[in-house]
PDB file of C-alpha atoms in Angstrom:
ATOM      1  CA  MET A   1      49.163  15.128  17.628  1.00 74.00           C
ATOM      2  CA  ALA A   2      46.155  16.275  19.681  1.00 80.00           C
ATOM      3  CA  LEU A   3      43.668  13.706  20.899  1.00 86.00           C
ATOM      4  CA  TRP A   4      40.752  15.422  19.260  1.00 85.00           C
ATOM      5  CA  LEU A   5      42.625  15.361  15.899  1.00 85.00           C
ATOM      6  CA  GLN A   6      43.384  11.710  16.298  1.00 84.00           C
ATOM      7  CA  ILE A   7      39.670  10.855  17.070  1.00 84.00           C
ATOM      8  CA  LEU A   8      38.636  12.977  14.104  1.00 81.00           C
ATOM      9  CA  LEU A   9      41.060  11.270  11.748  1.00 84.00           C
ATOM     10  CA  GLY A  10      40.066   7.813  13.191  1.00 83.00           C
ATOM     11  CA  LEU A  11      36.343   8.434  12.480  1.00 79.00           C
ATOM     12  CA  LEU A  12      37.067   9.825   9.114  1.00 78.00           C
ATOM     13  CA  GLY A  13      39.273   6.891   8.181  1.00 81.00           C
ATOM     14  CA  GLY A  14      36.662   4.478   9.514  1.00 78.00           C
ATOM     15  CA  VAL A  15      34.036   5.979   7.335  1.00 73.00           C
ATOM     16  CA  ILE A  16      36.219   5.793   4.329  1.00 77.00           C
ATOM     17  CA  VAL A  17      37.189   2.166   4.930  1.00 78.00           C
ATOM     18  CA  LEU A  18      33.578   1.281   5.431  1.00 72.00           C
ATOM     19  CA  TRP A  19      32.589   3.066   2.317  1.00 70.00           C
ATOM     20  CA  LEU A  20      35.230   1.405   0.243  1.00 75.00           C
ATOM     21  CA  ALA A  21      34.288  -2.000   1.704  1.00 75.00           C
ATOM     22  CA  LEU A  22      30.688  -1.398   0.787  1.00 68.00           C
ATOM     23  CA  VAL A  23      31.681  -0.369  -2.781  1.00 66.00           C
ATOM     24  CA  ALA A  24      33.674  -3.506  -3.154  1.00 74.00           C
ATOM     25  CA  PHE A  25      30.788  -5.728  -1.864  1.00 70.00           C
ATOM     26  CA  LEU A  26      28.344  -4.010  -4.105  1.00 63.00           C
ATOM     27  CA  LEU A  27      30.504  -4.412  -7.156  1.00 65.00           C
ATOM     28  CA  LEU A  28      30.866  -8.160  -6.355  1.00 71.00           C
ATOM     29  CA  GLN A  29      27.037  -8.450  -5.913  1.00 64.00           C
ATOM     30  CA  GLN A  30      26.327  -6.655  -9.161  1.00 64.00           C
ATOM     31  CA  ARG A  31      28.800  -8.814 -11.099  1.00 70.00           C
ATOM     32  CA  ARG A  32      27.108 -11.969  -9.647  1.00 70.00           C
ATOM     33  CA  SER A  33      23.697 -10.643 -10.686  1.00 63.00           C
ATOM     34  CA  GLY A  34      24.874  -9.563 -14.153  1.00 64.00           C
ATOM     35  CA  GLN A  35      23.751  -5.866 -13.644  1.00 60.00           C
ATOM     36  CA  ALA A  36      25.524  -2.903 -14.973  1.00 60.00           C
ATOM     37  CA  THR A  37      27.359  -0.731 -12.359  1.00 54.00           C
ATOM     38  CA  ASP A  38      25.745   2.591 -11.588  1.00 60.00           C
ATOM     39  CA  TRP A  39      28.567   4.590  -9.820  1.00 57.00           C
ATOM     40  CA  ARG A  40      26.222   7.430  -8.685  1.00 63.00           C
ATOM     41  CA  GLU A  41      24.020   4.798  -6.878  1.00 62.00           C
ATOM     42  CA  ILE A  42      26.993   3.316  -5.164  1.00 58.00           C
ATOM     43  CA  ALA A  43      28.311   6.724  -4.029  1.00 61.00           C
ATOM     44  CA  ARG A  44      24.880   7.627  -2.628  1.00 67.00           C
ATOM     45  CA  LEU A  45      24.359   4.268  -0.865  1.00 74.00           C
ATOM     46  CA  ALA A  46      26.742   4.720   2.113  1.00 68.00           C
ATOM     47  CA  PRO A  47      25.146   8.064   3.385  1.00 77.00           C
ATOM     48  CA  ASP A  48      21.771   6.530   2.842  1.00 83.00           C
ATOM     49  CA  VAL A  49      22.727   3.511   5.021  1.00 76.00           C
ATOM     50  CA  VAL A  50      23.829   5.989   7.790  1.00 75.00           C
ATOM     51  CA  ARG A  51      20.529   7.824   7.659  1.00 83.00           C
ATOM     52  CA  LEU A  52      18.741   4.486   7.706  1.00 83.00           C
ATOM     53  CA  ILE A  53      20.524   3.373  10.879  1.00 80.00           C
ATOM     54  CA  LYS A  54      19.595   6.738  12.474  1.00 82.00           C
ATOM     55  CA  ARG A  55      16.006   6.548  11.377  1.00 87.00           C
ATOM     56  CA  LEU A  56      15.548   2.865  12.459  1.00 87.00           C
ATOM     57  CA  GLY A  57      17.122   3.827  15.895  1.00 84.00           C
ATOM     58  CA  THR A  58      14.415   6.459  16.413  1.00 87.00           C
ATOM     59  CA  ASP A  59      11.397   4.512  14.921  1.00 90.00           C
ATOM     60  CA  ARG A  60       9.160   3.381  17.700  1.00 91.00           C
ATOM     61  CA  ALA A  61       7.689   0.739  15.562  1.00 91.00           C
ATOM     62  CA  VAL A  62      11.052  -1.038  15.473  1.00 90.00           C
ATOM     63  CA  PRO A  63      11.593  -3.523  18.338  1.00 92.00           C
ATOM     64  CA  ARG A  64      13.320  -2.186  21.418  1.00 92.00           C
ATOM     65  CA  GLY A  65      16.138  -4.743  21.243  1.00 89.00           C
ATOM     66  CA  THR A  66      17.009  -3.629  17.713  1.00 89.00           C
ATOM     67  CA  ARG A  67      17.056   0.027  18.645  1.00 89.00           C
ATOM     68  CA  ILE A  68      19.322  -0.827  21.504  1.00 88.00           C
ATOM     69  CA  TRP A  69      21.720  -2.610  19.040  1.00 85.00           C
ATOM     70  CA  LEU A  70      21.708   0.551  16.892  1.00 84.00           C
ATOM     71  CA  LEU A  71      22.549   2.804  19.860  1.00 80.00           C
ATOM     72  CA  ILE A  72      25.317   0.368  20.931  1.00 83.00           C
ATOM     73  CA  LEU A  73      26.713   0.492  17.407  1.00 80.00           C
ATOM     74  CA  LEU A  74      26.650   4.313  17.400  1.00 76.00           C
ATOM     75  CA  ALA A  75      28.258   4.465  20.837  1.00 77.00           C
ATOM     76  CA  TYR A  76      30.987   1.976  19.743  1.00 77.00           C
ATOM     77  CA  LEU A  77      31.755   3.996  16.572  1.00 72.00           C
ATOM     78  CA  LEU A  78      31.993   7.231  18.513  1.00 72.00           C
ATOM     79  CA  THR A  79      34.212   6.103  21.306  1.00 75.00           C
ATOM     80  CA  PRO A  80      37.917   5.993  20.799  1.00 74.00           C
ATOM     81  CA  ILE A  81      38.131   2.497  22.354  1.00 74.00           C
ATOM     82  CA  ASP A  82      38.036  -0.307  19.802  1.00 71.00           C
ATOM     83  CA  LEU A  83      38.624  -4.033  19.655  1.00 68.00           C
ATOM     84  CA  ILE A  84      41.668  -3.267  17.331  1.00 68.00           C
ATOM     85  CA  PRO A  85      42.814   0.457  17.822  1.00 72.00           C
ATOM     86  CA  ASP A  86      42.398   2.642  14.836  1.00 67.00           C
ATOM     87  CA  PHE A  87      46.122   3.524  14.747  1.00 71.00           C
ATOM     88  CA  VAL A  88      46.811  -0.103  13.528  1.00 66.00           C
ATOM     89  CA  PRO A  89      47.124   0.133   9.835  1.00 68.00           C
ATOM     90  CA  VAL A  90      44.159  -1.249   7.932  1.00 61.00           C
ATOM     91  CA  LEU A  91      43.055  -3.659  10.719  1.00 63.00           C
ATOM     92  CA  GLY A  92      42.092  -0.703  12.948  1.00 67.00           C
ATOM     93  CA  PHE A  93      39.392   0.289  10.599  1.00 67.00           C
ATOM     94  CA  VAL A  94      38.368  -3.130   9.317  1.00 66.00           C
ATOM     95  CA  ASP A  95      36.962  -4.225  12.674  1.00 69.00           C
ATOM     96  CA  ASP A  96      34.646  -1.184  12.661  1.00 70.00           C
ATOM     97  CA  ALA A  97      33.389  -2.036   9.150  1.00 65.00           C
ATOM     98  CA  ILE A  98      32.722  -5.653  10.198  1.00 68.00           C
ATOM     99  CA  ILE A  99      30.862  -4.609  13.315  1.00 73.00           C
ATOM    100  CA  VAL A 100      28.783  -2.139  11.371  1.00 70.00           C
ATOM    101  CA  ALA A 101      27.921  -4.853   8.833  1.00 68.00           C
ATOM    102  CA  VAL A 102      26.927  -7.340  11.399  1.00 74.00           C
ATOM    103  CA  ALA A 103      24.873  -4.805  13.416  1.00 76.00           C
ATOM    104  CA  LEU A 104      23.052  -3.526  10.303  1.00 75.00           C
ATOM    105  CA  ARG A 105      22.199  -7.017   9.185  1.00 78.00           C
ATOM    106  CA  TYR A 106      20.811  -7.969  12.659  1.00 83.00           C
ATOM    107  CA  ALA A 107      18.865  -4.664  12.709  1.00 81.00           C
ATOM    108  CA  THR A 108      17.339  -5.054   9.267  1.00 77.00           C
ATOM    109  CA  LYS A 109      16.520  -8.672   9.839  1.00 80.00           C
ATOM    110  CA  HIS A 110      14.584  -7.918  13.156  1.00 87.00           C
ATOM    111  CA  ALA A 111      13.026  -4.717  11.983  1.00 84.00           C
ATOM    112  CA  GLY A 112      11.608  -6.283   8.906  1.00 82.00           C
ATOM    113  CA  ALA A 113      11.381  -5.178   5.272  1.00 81.00           C
ATOM    114  CA  ALA A 114       8.429  -2.873   6.041  1.00 86.00           C
ATOM    115  CA  ALA A 115      10.440  -0.869   8.473  1.00 88.00           C
ATOM    116  CA  ILE A 116      13.450  -0.672   6.124  1.00 85.00           C
ATOM    117  CA  GLU A 117      11.153   0.447   3.287  1.00 89.00           C
ATOM    118  CA  ARG A 118       9.346   2.979   5.532  1.00 92.00           C
ATOM    119  CA  ASN A 119      12.734   4.468   6.783  1.00 91.00           C
ATOM    120  CA  TRP A 120      14.749   4.268   3.592  1.00 90.00           C
ATOM    121  CA  PRO A 121      15.924   7.743   2.590  1.00 90.00           C
ATOM    122  CA  GLY A 122      17.342   6.821  -0.832  1.00 86.00           C
ATOM    123  CA  THR A 123      16.237   5.654  -4.199  1.00 84.00           C
ATOM    124  CA  THR A 124      14.442   2.420  -4.943  1.00 87.00           C
ATOM    125  CA  ASP A 125      17.497   0.875  -6.577  1.00 80.00           C
ATOM    126  CA  GLY A 126      19.487   1.503  -3.316  1.00 82.00           C
ATOM    127  CA  LEU A 127      16.642   0.060  -1.271  1.00 84.00           C
ATOM    128  CA  ARG A 128      16.702  -3.117  -3.459  1.00 81.00           C
ATOM    129  CA  THR A 129      20.462  -3.348  -2.979  1.00 75.00           C
ATOM    130  CA  VAL A 130      20.216  -2.910   0.829  1.00 74.00           C
ATOM    131  CA  LEU A 131      17.353  -5.465   1.007  1.00 75.00           C
ATOM    132  CA  ALA A 132      19.420  -7.913  -1.051  1.00 71.00           C
ATOM    133  CA  LEU A 133      22.551  -7.360   0.993  1.00 66.00           C
ATOM    134  CA  THR A 134      20.628  -8.017   4.286  1.00 67.00           C
ATOM    135  CA  GLY A 135      18.852 -11.097   2.942  1.00 65.00           C
ATOM    136  CA  LEU A 136      15.379  -9.515   3.082  1.00 64.00           C
ATOM    137  CA  THR A 137      14.397  -9.972  -0.654  1.00 61.00           C
TER     138      THR A 137
END
């Protein structure tokens, strides 16, 4: 198999695993809070989080250290070198999902709720969910 195809499949698999982990976490959070599940909102949240990371990374009002974390996160996700290689079933993508979750939590805590609200591209319900997941509520 060609290297570019392996990289493409690895990136695609990582995004799918990250999205599934996010869906599972959101379902757990919604059950704890007693809210009804809105599947359209869940499906829209993952792309909104990606756009949020991009916007926070280019927002000059966000502290430099936070922007550097976001650039490191993007570089890590784009390089084929991982802590656990992506060809290892399941575990290869789980390490990427964990690193994204940790980096996003760090970035949102240091950027503050105002920066998150200013850069959030999605709905207000999605914003509330992200703020709750990152502990900013």
